[in-house]
mmCIF file of C-alpha atoms and ligand atoms in Angstrom:
data_model
loop_
_atom_site.group_PDB
_atom_site.id
_atom_site.type_symbol
_atom_site.label_atom_id
_atom_site.label_comp_id
_atom_site.label_asym_id
_atom_site.label_seq_id
_atom_site.Cartn_x
_atom_site.Cartn_y
_atom_site.Cartn_z
ATOM 1 C CA MET J 25 54.335 -32.197 -122.654
ATOM 2 C CA ILE J 26 52.592 -32.489 -119.304
ATOM 3 C CA GLU J 27 54.925 -33.561 -116.520
ATOM 4 C CA PRO J 28 53.639 -36.216 -114.118
ATOM 5 C CA VAL J 29 52.717 -34.829 -110.733
ATOM 6 C CA ALA J 30 52.393 -36.463 -107.357
ATOM 7 C CA GLY J 31 51.250 -35.419 -103.929
ATOM 8 C CA THR J 32 48.962 -36.114 -101.011
ATOM 9 C CA LEU J 33 45.411 -37.184 -101.831
ATOM 10 C CA GLY J 34 43.122 -34.174 -101.852
ATOM 11 C CA ARG J 35 39.486 -33.851 -100.848
ATOM 12 C CA TYR J 36 36.571 -32.207 -102.678
ATOM 13 C CA TRP J 37 36.532 -33.364 -106.288
ATOM 14 C CA HIS J 38 34.453 -35.582 -108.548
ATOM 15 C CA LEU J 39 34.647 -37.352 -111.880
ATOM 16 C CA LEU J 40 32.771 -35.777 -114.784
ATOM 17 C CA GLU J 41 30.981 -37.707 -117.516
ATOM 18 C CA ASP J 42 33.528 -36.577 -120.093
ATOM 19 C CA GLY J 43 36.351 -38.199 -118.102
ATOM 20 C CA ARG J 44 37.797 -35.061 -116.596
ATOM 21 C CA ILE J 45 37.964 -34.565 -112.830
ATOM 22 C CA GLN J 46 36.508 -31.391 -111.354
ATOM 23 C CA CYS J 47 38.115 -29.824 -108.286
ATOM 24 C CA ASP J 48 35.407 -28.513 -105.951
ATOM 25 C CA VAL J 49 37.552 -26.559 -103.504
ATOM 26 C CA CYS J 50 36.997 -23.105 -104.966
ATOM 27 C CA PRO J 51 34.496 -21.535 -107.372
ATOM 28 C CA ARG J 52 36.890 -21.935 -110.281
ATOM 29 C CA TYR J 53 35.924 -25.622 -110.509
ATOM 30 C CA CYS J 54 38.998 -26.555 -112.542
ATOM 31 C CA LYS J 55 38.330 -29.535 -114.825
ATOM 32 C CA LEU J 56 41.467 -31.571 -115.204
ATOM 33 C CA HIS J 57 42.920 -34.259 -117.419
ATOM 34 C CA GLU J 58 45.564 -36.656 -116.066
ATOM 35 C CA ASN J 59 48.701 -34.845 -114.868
ATOM 36 C CA GLN J 60 47.134 -31.434 -115.366
ATOM 37 C CA ARG J 61 47.351 -28.769 -112.668
ATOM 38 C CA GLY J 62 44.562 -26.431 -111.597
ATOM 39 C CA LEU J 63 44.803 -22.670 -111.879
ATOM 40 C CA CYS J 64 46.247 -22.511 -108.355
ATOM 41 C CA PHE J 65 49.069 -24.757 -109.652
ATOM 42 C CA VAL J 66 49.316 -26.774 -106.417
ATOM 43 C CA ARG J 67 46.281 -29.038 -106.865
ATOM 44 C CA ALA J 68 46.599 -31.471 -109.711
ATOM 45 C CA ARG J 69 45.161 -34.663 -111.166
ATOM 46 C CA HIS J 70 47.352 -37.697 -110.624
ATOM 47 C CA ASN J 71 46.319 -41.371 -110.949
ATOM 48 C CA ASP J 72 42.692 -40.341 -111.403
ATOM 49 C CA ALA J 73 42.457 -38.335 -108.197
ATOM 50 C CA ILE J 74 43.153 -34.774 -107.121
ATOM 51 C CA VAL J 75 46.367 -34.434 -105.143
ATOM 52 C CA LEU J 76 47.885 -31.584 -103.169
ATOM 53 C CA THR J 77 51.413 -31.284 -104.495
ATOM 54 C CA THR J 78 52.716 -29.007 -101.750
ATOM 55 C CA TYR J 79 51.712 -30.960 -98.648
ATOM 56 C CA GLY J 80 54.396 -30.543 -95.970
ATOM 57 C CA ARG J 81 56.378 -27.943 -97.873
ATOM 58 C CA SER J 82 56.606 -24.259 -97.098
ATOM 59 C CA SER J 83 58.103 -21.136 -98.592
ATOM 60 C CA GLY J 84 59.591 -20.220 -95.211
ATOM 61 C CA PHE J 85 58.678 -19.439 -91.616
ATOM 62 C CA CYS J 86 58.651 -16.089 -89.822
ATOM 63 C CA ILE J 87 57.571 -14.884 -86.427
ATOM 64 C CA ASP J 88 55.465 -11.747 -86.878
ATOM 65 C CA PRO J 89 53.363 -9.511 -84.657
ATOM 66 C CA ILE J 90 49.705 -10.587 -84.916
ATOM 67 C CA GLU J 91 48.957 -6.988 -85.985
ATOM 68 C CA LYS J 92 50.781 -7.715 -89.255
ATOM 69 C CA LYS J 93 48.161 -10.246 -90.449
ATOM 70 C CA PRO J 94 46.388 -7.753 -89.807
ATOM 71 C CA LEU J 95 44.416 -8.710 -86.699
ATOM 72 C CA ASN J 96 44.004 -5.871 -84.204
ATOM 73 C CA HIS J 97 41.558 -7.485 -81.777
ATOM 74 C CA PHE J 98 42.967 -11.008 -81.498
ATOM 75 C CA MET J 99 45.392 -11.366 -78.590
ATOM 76 C CA PRO J 100 47.073 -7.996 -79.349
ATOM 77 C CA GLY J 101 50.819 -7.728 -79.133
ATOM 78 C CA THR J 102 51.427 -11.473 -79.366
ATOM 79 C CA ALA J 103 53.763 -13.296 -81.728
ATOM 80 C CA VAL J 104 52.425 -15.498 -84.519
ATOM 81 C CA LEU J 105 54.367 -18.150 -86.425
ATOM 82 C CA SER J 106 53.577 -17.447 -90.079
ATOM 83 C CA PHE J 107 54.049 -19.538 -93.172
ATOM 84 C CA GLY J 108 52.741 -20.094 -96.667
ATOM 85 C CA THR J 109 53.321 -22.482 -99.539
ATOM 86 C CA ALA J 110 53.098 -21.520 -103.229
ATOM 87 C CA GLY J 111 50.409 -20.700 -105.741
ATOM 88 C CA CYS J 112 47.049 -18.962 -105.443
ATOM 89 C CA ASN J 113 43.485 -19.388 -106.704
ATOM 90 C CA LEU J 114 43.091 -15.717 -107.588
ATOM 91 C CA THR J 115 44.994 -13.880 -110.287
ATOM 92 C CA CYS J 116 45.115 -10.366 -108.815
ATOM 93 C CA LYS J 117 47.031 -8.023 -111.082
ATOM 94 C CA PHE J 118 47.982 -5.953 -108.038
ATOM 95 C CA CYS J 119 49.263 -8.894 -105.957
ATOM 96 C CA GLN J 120 51.507 -7.649 -103.147
ATOM 97 C CA ASN J 121 52.965 -11.138 -102.493
ATOM 98 C CA TRP J 122 53.464 -12.231 -106.085
ATOM 99 C CA ASP J 123 56.846 -13.912 -105.584
ATOM 100 C CA ILE J 124 55.063 -16.548 -103.464
ATOM 101 C CA SER J 125 51.570 -16.644 -104.883
ATOM 102 C CA LYS J 126 52.746 -16.800 -108.489
ATOM 103 C CA ALA J 127 55.521 -19.279 -107.769
ATOM 104 C CA ARG J 128 55.646 -22.027 -110.339
ATOM 105 C CA ALA J 129 59.021 -23.431 -109.357
ATOM 106 C CA PHE J 130 59.016 -25.596 -106.301
ATOM 107 C CA ASP J 131 62.538 -24.575 -105.433
ATOM 108 C CA ARG J 132 60.778 -21.872 -103.424
ATOM 109 C CA LEU J 133 59.455 -24.614 -101.173
ATOM 110 C CA GLN J 134 62.677 -25.730 -99.582
ATOM 111 C CA ASN J 135 61.317 -25.886 -96.058
ATOM 112 C CA GLN J 136 59.814 -29.249 -95.244
ATOM 113 C CA ALA J 137 57.757 -29.390 -92.087
ATOM 114 C CA SER J 138 55.279 -31.838 -90.626
ATOM 115 C CA PRO J 139 52.195 -30.440 -88.874
ATOM 116 C CA GLU J 140 53.631 -31.609 -85.542
ATOM 117 C CA ALA J 141 56.973 -29.899 -86.167
ATOM 118 C CA ILE J 142 55.238 -26.608 -86.934
ATOM 119 C CA ALA J 143 53.081 -26.770 -83.822
ATOM 120 C CA GLU J 144 56.117 -27.672 -81.684
ATOM 121 C CA ALA J 145 58.075 -24.772 -83.179
ATOM 122 C CA ALA J 146 55.265 -22.392 -82.235
ATOM 123 C CA VAL J 147 55.297 -23.643 -78.654
ATOM 124 C CA ARG J 148 59.087 -23.506 -78.442
ATOM 125 C CA SER J 149 59.318 -19.970 -79.778
ATOM 126 C CA GLY J 150 56.596 -18.533 -77.538
ATOM 127 C CA CYS J 151 54.069 -17.912 -80.327
ATOM 128 C CA ARG J 152 50.421 -17.922 -79.271
ATOM 129 C CA SER J 153 49.220 -18.771 -82.769
ATOM 130 C CA VAL J 154 50.171 -20.110 -86.192
ATOM 131 C CA ALA J 155 49.072 -18.203 -89.314
ATOM 132 C CA PHE J 156 48.491 -19.596 -92.792
ATOM 133 C CA THR J 157 49.431 -16.596 -94.843
ATOM 134 C CA TYR J 158 51.530 -15.177 -97.732
ATOM 135 C CA ASN J 159 49.463 -17.221 -100.186
ATOM 136 C CA ASP J 160 45.857 -18.367 -99.819
ATOM 137 C CA PRO J 161 45.549 -21.401 -97.521
ATOM 138 C CA VAL J 162 42.310 -22.670 -99.060
ATOM 139 C CA ILE J 163 44.391 -24.199 -101.861
ATOM 140 C CA PHE J 164 46.449 -26.228 -99.356
ATOM 141 C CA LEU J 165 43.434 -27.047 -97.204
ATOM 142 C CA GLU J 166 44.501 -30.592 -96.243
ATOM 143 C CA TYR J 167 47.897 -29.429 -94.974
ATOM 144 C CA ALA J 168 46.433 -26.395 -93.174
ATOM 145 C CA VAL J 169 43.806 -28.532 -91.430
ATOM 146 C CA ASP J 170 46.410 -31.052 -90.250
ATOM 147 C CA VAL J 171 48.641 -28.237 -88.940
ATOM 148 C CA ALA J 172 45.645 -26.655 -87.202
ATOM 149 C CA GLN J 173 44.800 -29.937 -85.471
ATOM 150 C CA ALA J 174 48.371 -30.339 -84.255
ATOM 151 C CA CYS J 175 48.292 -26.752 -82.984
ATOM 152 C CA ARG J 176 45.057 -27.156 -81.077
ATOM 153 C CA GLU J 177 46.418 -30.258 -79.357
ATOM 154 C CA ARG J 178 49.160 -28.012 -77.964
ATOM 155 C CA GLY J 179 47.013 -24.990 -77.075
ATOM 156 C CA ILE J 180 48.182 -22.935 -80.054
ATOM 157 C CA LYS J 181 45.556 -20.869 -81.912
ATOM 158 C CA THR J 182 45.257 -20.805 -85.692
ATOM 159 C CA VAL J 183 44.830 -17.873 -88.057
ATOM 160 C CA ALA J 184 43.822 -17.948 -91.733
ATOM 161 C CA VAL J 185 44.703 -15.047 -93.998
ATOM 162 C CA SER J 186 42.527 -15.622 -97.034
ATOM 163 C CA ALA J 187 40.548 -14.067 -99.849
ATOM 164 C CA GLY J 188 37.626 -16.266 -98.798
ATOM 165 C CA TYR J 189 37.219 -17.688 -102.306
ATOM 166 C CA ILE J 190 36.117 -21.191 -101.381
ATOM 167 C CA CYS J 191 33.092 -23.442 -101.909
ATOM 168 C CA GLU J 192 30.550 -24.264 -99.245
ATOM 169 C CA GLU J 193 31.617 -27.755 -98.159
ATOM 170 C CA PRO J 194 35.381 -27.154 -97.943
ATOM 171 C CA ARG J 195 34.674 -23.784 -96.312
ATOM 172 C CA ALA J 196 32.887 -25.520 -93.437
ATOM 173 C CA GLU J 197 35.777 -27.940 -92.922
ATOM 174 C CA PHE J 198 38.487 -25.320 -93.263
ATOM 175 C CA PHE J 199 37.059 -22.773 -90.826
ATOM 176 C CA ARG J 200 36.060 -25.430 -88.298
ATOM 177 C CA HIS J 201 39.773 -25.673 -87.591
ATOM 178 C CA MET J 202 40.488 -21.927 -87.422
ATOM 179 C CA ASP J 203 40.304 -19.602 -84.423
ATOM 180 C CA ALA J 204 40.713 -16.361 -86.341
ATOM 181 C CA ALA J 205 40.837 -15.066 -89.887
ATOM 182 C CA ASN J 206 41.555 -12.002 -91.880
ATOM 183 C CA ILE J 207 39.520 -11.985 -95.066
ATOM 184 C CA ASP J 208 40.524 -9.807 -98.013
ATOM 185 C CA LEU J 209 37.506 -8.027 -99.405
ATOM 186 C CA LYS J 210 39.341 -6.763 -102.442
ATOM 187 C CA GLY J 211 36.698 -4.414 -103.752
ATOM 188 C CA PHE J 212 32.951 -4.141 -103.786
ATOM 189 C CA THR J 213 32.000 -4.579 -107.430
ATOM 190 C CA GLU J 214 31.813 -7.602 -109.696
ATOM 191 C CA HIS J 215 33.633 -5.426 -112.235
ATOM 192 C CA PHE J 216 36.657 -5.185 -109.932
ATOM 193 C CA TYR J 217 36.738 -8.893 -109.068
ATOM 194 C CA LYS J 218 36.223 -9.963 -112.667
ATOM 195 C CA GLY J 219 38.597 -7.479 -114.268
ATOM 196 C CA LEU J 220 41.492 -7.546 -111.816
ATOM 197 C CA CYS J 221 41.234 -10.947 -110.090
ATOM 198 C CA SER J 222 39.295 -13.020 -112.661
ATOM 199 C CA ALA J 223 36.995 -14.025 -109.816
ATOM 200 C CA GLN J 224 33.583 -13.161 -108.385
ATOM 201 C CA LEU J 225 32.531 -11.034 -105.435
ATOM 202 C CA GLY J 226 29.554 -13.179 -104.399
ATOM 203 C CA PRO J 227 31.456 -16.177 -102.943
ATOM 204 C CA VAL J 228 33.616 -13.839 -100.839
ATOM 205 C CA LEU J 229 30.529 -12.178 -99.358
ATOM 206 C CA ASP J 230 29.117 -15.668 -98.709
ATOM 207 C CA THR J 231 32.258 -16.558 -96.746
ATOM 208 C CA LEU J 232 32.013 -13.381 -94.655
ATOM 209 C CA THR J 233 28.340 -14.001 -93.915
ATOM 210 C CA TYR J 234 29.089 -17.629 -93.058
ATOM 211 C CA LEU J 235 31.877 -16.677 -90.662
ATOM 212 C CA LYS J 236 29.679 -14.180 -88.855
ATOM 213 C CA HIS J 237 26.524 -16.207 -88.535
ATOM 214 C CA GLN J 238 27.631 -19.829 -88.462
ATOM 215 C CA THR J 239 30.999 -19.928 -86.700
ATOM 216 C CA ASN J 240 32.801 -18.566 -83.659
ATOM 217 C CA VAL J 241 35.850 -17.627 -85.703
ATOM 218 C CA TRP J 242 37.099 -14.140 -84.827
ATOM 219 C CA PHE J 243 37.575 -12.332 -88.128
ATOM 220 C CA GLU J 244 38.588 -8.972 -89.457
ATOM 221 C CA ILE J 245 38.372 -7.620 -93.012
ATOM 222 C CA THR J 246 41.050 -5.963 -95.126
ATOM 223 C CA THR J 247 40.500 -3.868 -98.227
ATOM 224 C CA LEU J 248 43.559 -2.726 -100.155
ATOM 225 C CA LEU J 249 42.640 0.620 -101.684
ATOM 226 C CA ILE J 250 43.997 1.080 -105.213
ATOM 227 C CA PRO J 251 43.844 4.570 -106.702
ATOM 228 C CA GLY J 252 41.250 4.747 -109.445
ATOM 229 C CA GLU J 253 40.150 1.120 -109.060
ATOM 230 C CA ASN J 254 38.238 0.662 -105.804
ATOM 231 C CA ASP J 255 38.750 3.879 -103.839
ATOM 232 C CA SER J 256 35.715 5.939 -104.839
ATOM 233 C CA PRO J 257 33.684 7.266 -101.897
ATOM 234 C CA ALA J 258 30.588 5.579 -103.356
ATOM 235 C CA GLU J 259 32.214 2.119 -103.451
ATOM 236 C CA ILE J 260 33.692 2.520 -99.976
ATOM 237 C CA GLU J 261 30.311 3.594 -98.645
ATOM 238 C CA ALA J 262 28.560 0.629 -100.275
ATOM 239 C CA LEU J 263 31.137 -1.770 -98.836
ATOM 240 C CA SER J 264 30.892 -0.236 -95.362
ATOM 241 C CA ARG J 265 27.108 -0.299 -95.364
ATOM 242 C CA TRP J 266 27.109 -3.948 -96.395
ATOM 243 C CA VAL J 267 29.475 -4.834 -93.541
ATOM 244 C CA MET J 268 27.339 -2.870 -91.094
ATOM 245 C CA GLU J 269 24.046 -4.370 -92.232
ATOM 246 C CA ARG J 270 25.142 -7.984 -92.798
ATOM 247 C CA LEU J 271 27.916 -8.415 -90.253
ATOM 248 C CA GLY J 272 27.248 -5.729 -87.647
ATOM 249 C CA PRO J 273 29.307 -2.893 -86.134
ATOM 250 C CA ASP J 274 31.904 -5.019 -84.329
ATOM 251 C CA VAL J 275 33.782 -6.531 -87.275
ATOM 252 C CA PRO J 276 37.063 -4.601 -87.646
ATOM 253 C CA LEU J 277 37.713 -3.191 -91.115
ATOM 254 C CA HIS J 278 41.233 -2.316 -92.303
ATOM 255 C CA PHE J 279 41.843 0.001 -95.249
ATOM 256 C CA THR J 280 45.430 -0.548 -96.342
ATOM 257 C CA ALA J 281 47.731 1.243 -98.757
ATOM 258 C CA PHE J 282 48.622 -0.231 -102.145
ATOM 259 C CA HIS J 283 52.106 0.019 -103.635
ATOM 260 C CA PRO J 284 52.758 -0.604 -107.351
ATOM 261 C CA ASP J 285 53.594 -4.287 -107.819
ATOM 262 C CA TRP J 286 53.301 -7.355 -110.101
ATOM 263 C CA LYS J 287 51.213 -6.392 -113.167
ATOM 264 C CA MET J 288 49.993 -3.101 -111.778
ATOM 265 C CA LEU J 289 52.947 -0.759 -111.957
ATOM 266 C CA ASP J 290 51.056 2.101 -113.580
ATOM 267 C CA LYS J 291 49.115 3.128 -110.481
ATOM 268 C CA PRO J 292 50.522 5.383 -107.770
ATOM 269 C CA ALA J 293 50.737 4.302 -104.135
ATOM 270 C CA THR J 294 47.627 5.048 -102.100
ATOM 271 C CA PRO J 295 47.880 8.480 -100.483
ATOM 272 C CA PRO J 296 47.318 8.585 -96.699
ATOM 273 C CA SER J 297 44.446 11.025 -97.281
ATOM 274 C CA THR J 298 42.501 8.292 -99.145
ATOM 275 C CA LEU J 299 42.908 5.904 -96.227
ATOM 276 C CA ARG J 300 41.686 8.561 -93.810
ATOM 277 C CA MET J 301 38.740 9.380 -96.082
ATOM 278 C CA ALA J 302 37.740 5.713 -96.251
ATOM 279 C CA ARG J 303 38.002 5.334 -92.496
ATOM 280 C CA GLY J 304 35.708 8.332 -92.030
ATOM 281 C CA ILE J 305 33.090 6.897 -94.399
ATOM 282 C CA ALA J 306 33.093 3.505 -92.663
ATOM 283 C CA GLN J 307 32.792 5.118 -89.229
ATOM 284 C CA GLU J 308 29.928 7.232 -90.532
ATOM 285 C CA ALA J 309 28.223 3.994 -91.629
ATOM 286 C CA GLY J 310 28.327 2.854 -88.008
ATOM 287 C CA LEU J 311 31.373 0.580 -87.860
ATOM 288 C CA ARG J 312 33.163 0.795 -84.517
ATOM 289 C CA TYR J 313 36.629 -0.443 -85.376
ATOM 290 C CA VAL J 314 38.033 0.940 -88.603
ATOM 291 C CA PHE J 315 41.769 1.152 -89.207
ATOM 292 C CA THR J 316 44.246 2.483 -91.716
ATOM 293 C CA GLY J 317 47.174 0.238 -92.636
ATOM 294 C CA ASN J 318 50.611 0.254 -94.300
ATOM 295 C CA THR J 319 51.144 3.830 -93.119
ATOM 296 C CA HIS J 320 52.051 5.727 -89.966
ATOM 297 C CA ASP J 321 48.758 6.961 -88.548
ATOM 298 C CA GLU J 322 48.487 6.426 -84.813
ATOM 299 C CA ALA J 323 45.042 8.013 -84.616
ATOM 300 C CA GLY J 324 43.739 5.841 -87.457
ATOM 301 C CA GLN J 325 45.319 2.634 -86.179
ATOM 302 C CA SER J 326 44.170 2.827 -82.566
ATOM 303 C CA THR J 327 41.084 1.231 -81.023
ATOM 304 C CA TYR J 328 38.595 3.479 -79.245
ATOM 305 C CA CYS J 329 35.816 2.569 -76.803
ATOM 306 C CA HIS J 330 32.407 2.880 -78.458
ATOM 307 C CA GLY J 331 30.949 3.604 -75.019
ATOM 308 C CA CYS J 332 33.018 6.554 -73.840
ATOM 309 C CA GLY J 333 35.555 7.265 -76.586
ATOM 310 C CA GLU J 334 38.576 6.279 -74.489
ATOM 311 C CA ARG J 335 41.570 5.090 -76.514
ATOM 312 C CA LEU J 336 41.687 1.409 -75.568
ATOM 313 C CA ILE J 337 44.655 0.236 -77.647
ATOM 314 C CA GLY J 338 47.129 2.692 -79.121
ATOM 315 C CA ARG J 339 48.992 1.500 -82.222
ATOM 316 C CA ASP J 340 51.604 2.872 -84.523
ATOM 317 C CA TRP J 341 51.930 0.472 -87.453
ATOM 318 C CA TYR J 342 52.603 -2.833 -85.583
ATOM 319 C CA ASP J 343 53.689 -1.338 -82.249
ATOM 320 C CA LEU J 344 51.312 -1.074 -79.302
ATOM 321 C CA THR J 345 51.626 2.391 -77.762
ATOM 322 C CA ALA J 346 48.801 2.400 -75.170
ATOM 323 C CA TRP J 347 46.541 -0.088 -73.352
ATOM 324 C CA SER J 348 43.365 0.691 -71.391
ATOM 325 C CA LEU J 349 41.587 -2.654 -71.305
ATOM 326 C CA THR J 350 40.896 -5.077 -68.494
ATOM 327 C CA SER J 351 42.298 -8.579 -68.882
ATOM 328 C CA ASP J 352 39.006 -9.777 -70.373
ATOM 329 C CA GLY J 353 38.609 -6.908 -72.830
ATOM 330 C CA HIS J 354 36.505 -4.245 -71.075
ATOM 331 C CA CYS J 355 37.179 -0.512 -71.120
ATOM 332 C CA ASP J 356 39.192 0.530 -68.050
ATOM 333 C CA LYS J 357 37.161 3.720 -67.803
ATOM 334 C CA CYS J 358 33.500 2.797 -68.461
ATOM 335 C CA SER J 359 33.573 -1.053 -68.531
ATOM 336 C CA THR J 360 32.051 -1.311 -72.018
ATOM 337 C CA ARG J 361 33.144 -4.517 -73.710
ATOM 338 C CA CYS J 362 35.457 -4.238 -76.691
ATOM 339 C CA ALA J 363 34.748 -6.890 -79.322
ATOM 340 C CA GLY J 364 37.599 -9.324 -79.872
ATOM 341 C CA VAL J 365 39.659 -12.078 -78.274
ATOM 342 C CA PHE J 366 41.590 -10.737 -75.285
ATOM 343 C CA ASP J 367 43.472 -12.896 -72.864
ATOM 344 C CA GLY J 368 45.248 -11.119 -70.050
ATOM 345 C CA ALA J 369 47.895 -8.485 -70.549
ATOM 346 C CA PRO J 370 48.899 -7.546 -74.093
ATOM 347 C CA GLY J 371 51.882 -9.287 -75.650
ATOM 348 C CA SER J 372 55.170 -7.480 -76.014
ATOM 349 C CA TRP J 373 56.448 -8.853 -79.313
ATOM 350 C CA GLY J 374 56.578 -5.394 -80.924
ATOM 351 C CA ARG J 375 57.111 -4.837 -84.639
ATOM 352 C CA ARG J 376 59.897 -7.390 -85.124
ATOM 353 C CA ARG J 377 59.878 -9.956 -87.891
ATOM 354 C CA THR J 378 62.122 -12.940 -87.237
ATOM 355 C CA ARG J 379 62.926 -15.698 -89.699
ATOM 356 C CA MET J 380 63.157 -19.212 -88.317
ATOM 357 C CA THR J 381 63.220 -22.855 -89.211
ATOM 358 C CA VAL J 382 60.744 -25.177 -87.612
ATOM 359 C CA GLN J 383 63.413 -27.502 -86.246
ATOM 360 C CA GLU J 384 65.429 -24.794 -84.542
ATOM 361 C CA GLN J 385 64.942 -21.756 -82.420
ATOM 362 C CA ALA J 386 64.700 -18.368 -84.110
ATOM 363 C CA VAL J 387 67.890 -17.647 -85.963
ATOM 364 C CA ASN J 388 68.085 -13.914 -86.569
ATOM 365 C CA ALA J 389 66.142 -11.609 -84.308
HETATM 366 S S1 SF4 R 422 41.521 -24.951 -105.616
HETATM 367 FE FE1 SF4 R 422 42.910 -24.803 -107.389
HETATM 368 S S2 SF4 R 422 42.457 -26.631 -108.648
HETATM 369 FE FE2 SF4 R 422 40.759 -26.378 -107.184
HETATM 370 S S3 SF4 R 422 39.197 -25.209 -108.325
HETATM 371 FE FE3 SF4 R 422 40.433 -23.728 -107.159
HETATM 372 S S4 SF4 R 422 42.060 -23.074 -108.557
HETATM 373 FE FE4 SF4 R 422 41.160 -24.937 -109.419
#
């Protein structure tokens, strides 16, 4: 039996001739009967409309370093108030956040928070930005947009951590309200997207191209390298060349380490040597800012000046270890501009992760 669902009225859907309603938020185009949920589980048909069932509810709030999103060239060292909801519109077998993204029970969403309360909490706790993360924010677009508007009214930036699997019209609305994004480019073959995520590569590339050429959103790309699945030198080279040719040399690219999780427990963790190999290939393709992630590798996680080679920002995992930039992001030594969003001195949040509620100050540093 289908349980009745309720929620906030959603946008981007239309009635089909056969009586079903099609959700037009992402390229899955779920076609729903009354009280049926979409694949993401949080959008559903109720009273002949699509509703967002998780509006105003979160799976918890944390203050993180912005480097954890990961964003290395967006106000480095600053704190970001991070939250997610439940569900996801991809079905990645290797999901590294599966307890949230695969959540079907709404008891995970005990934290209720209005957009204003979230923005106020960010101000109160000294965060420079709010991140929509842990699960993909495109599925809770209406909530994310309202939070983003409340943030901008208070001078707080907004960050989307997303797989970029979204249709054209909602994509334009969603990113109009974002200041920065990290987009997961999960692999570079249709085979990978189809077989492991039951999705398509094309719409993700469309989102990346859109961000670069039609918005001012600062964005970086993350590719989780999975042994035997997407870590061949040929695939990494093809991905890197595409980024270089379509997006240019200044878009940072993060190669991060996989650990066995969810439905992919038969693969080993990514060796550090694979991350270093990938970084070398991407640099060879011409990309200026290529990083390794989920590992200790200060050389591979630091930013270097493409003019003179000076180390501009030293990093070890989420800690900043060196800084050689002017307040507006130029090399201290040769004055070449480093691509990114820099605003004065670096933040000093460090690697801490702090849980908090939106009504109170941080509770356990
Ligand atoms: S957002 Fe959810 S309901 Fe809408 S098409 Fe995508 S998976 Fe289906």
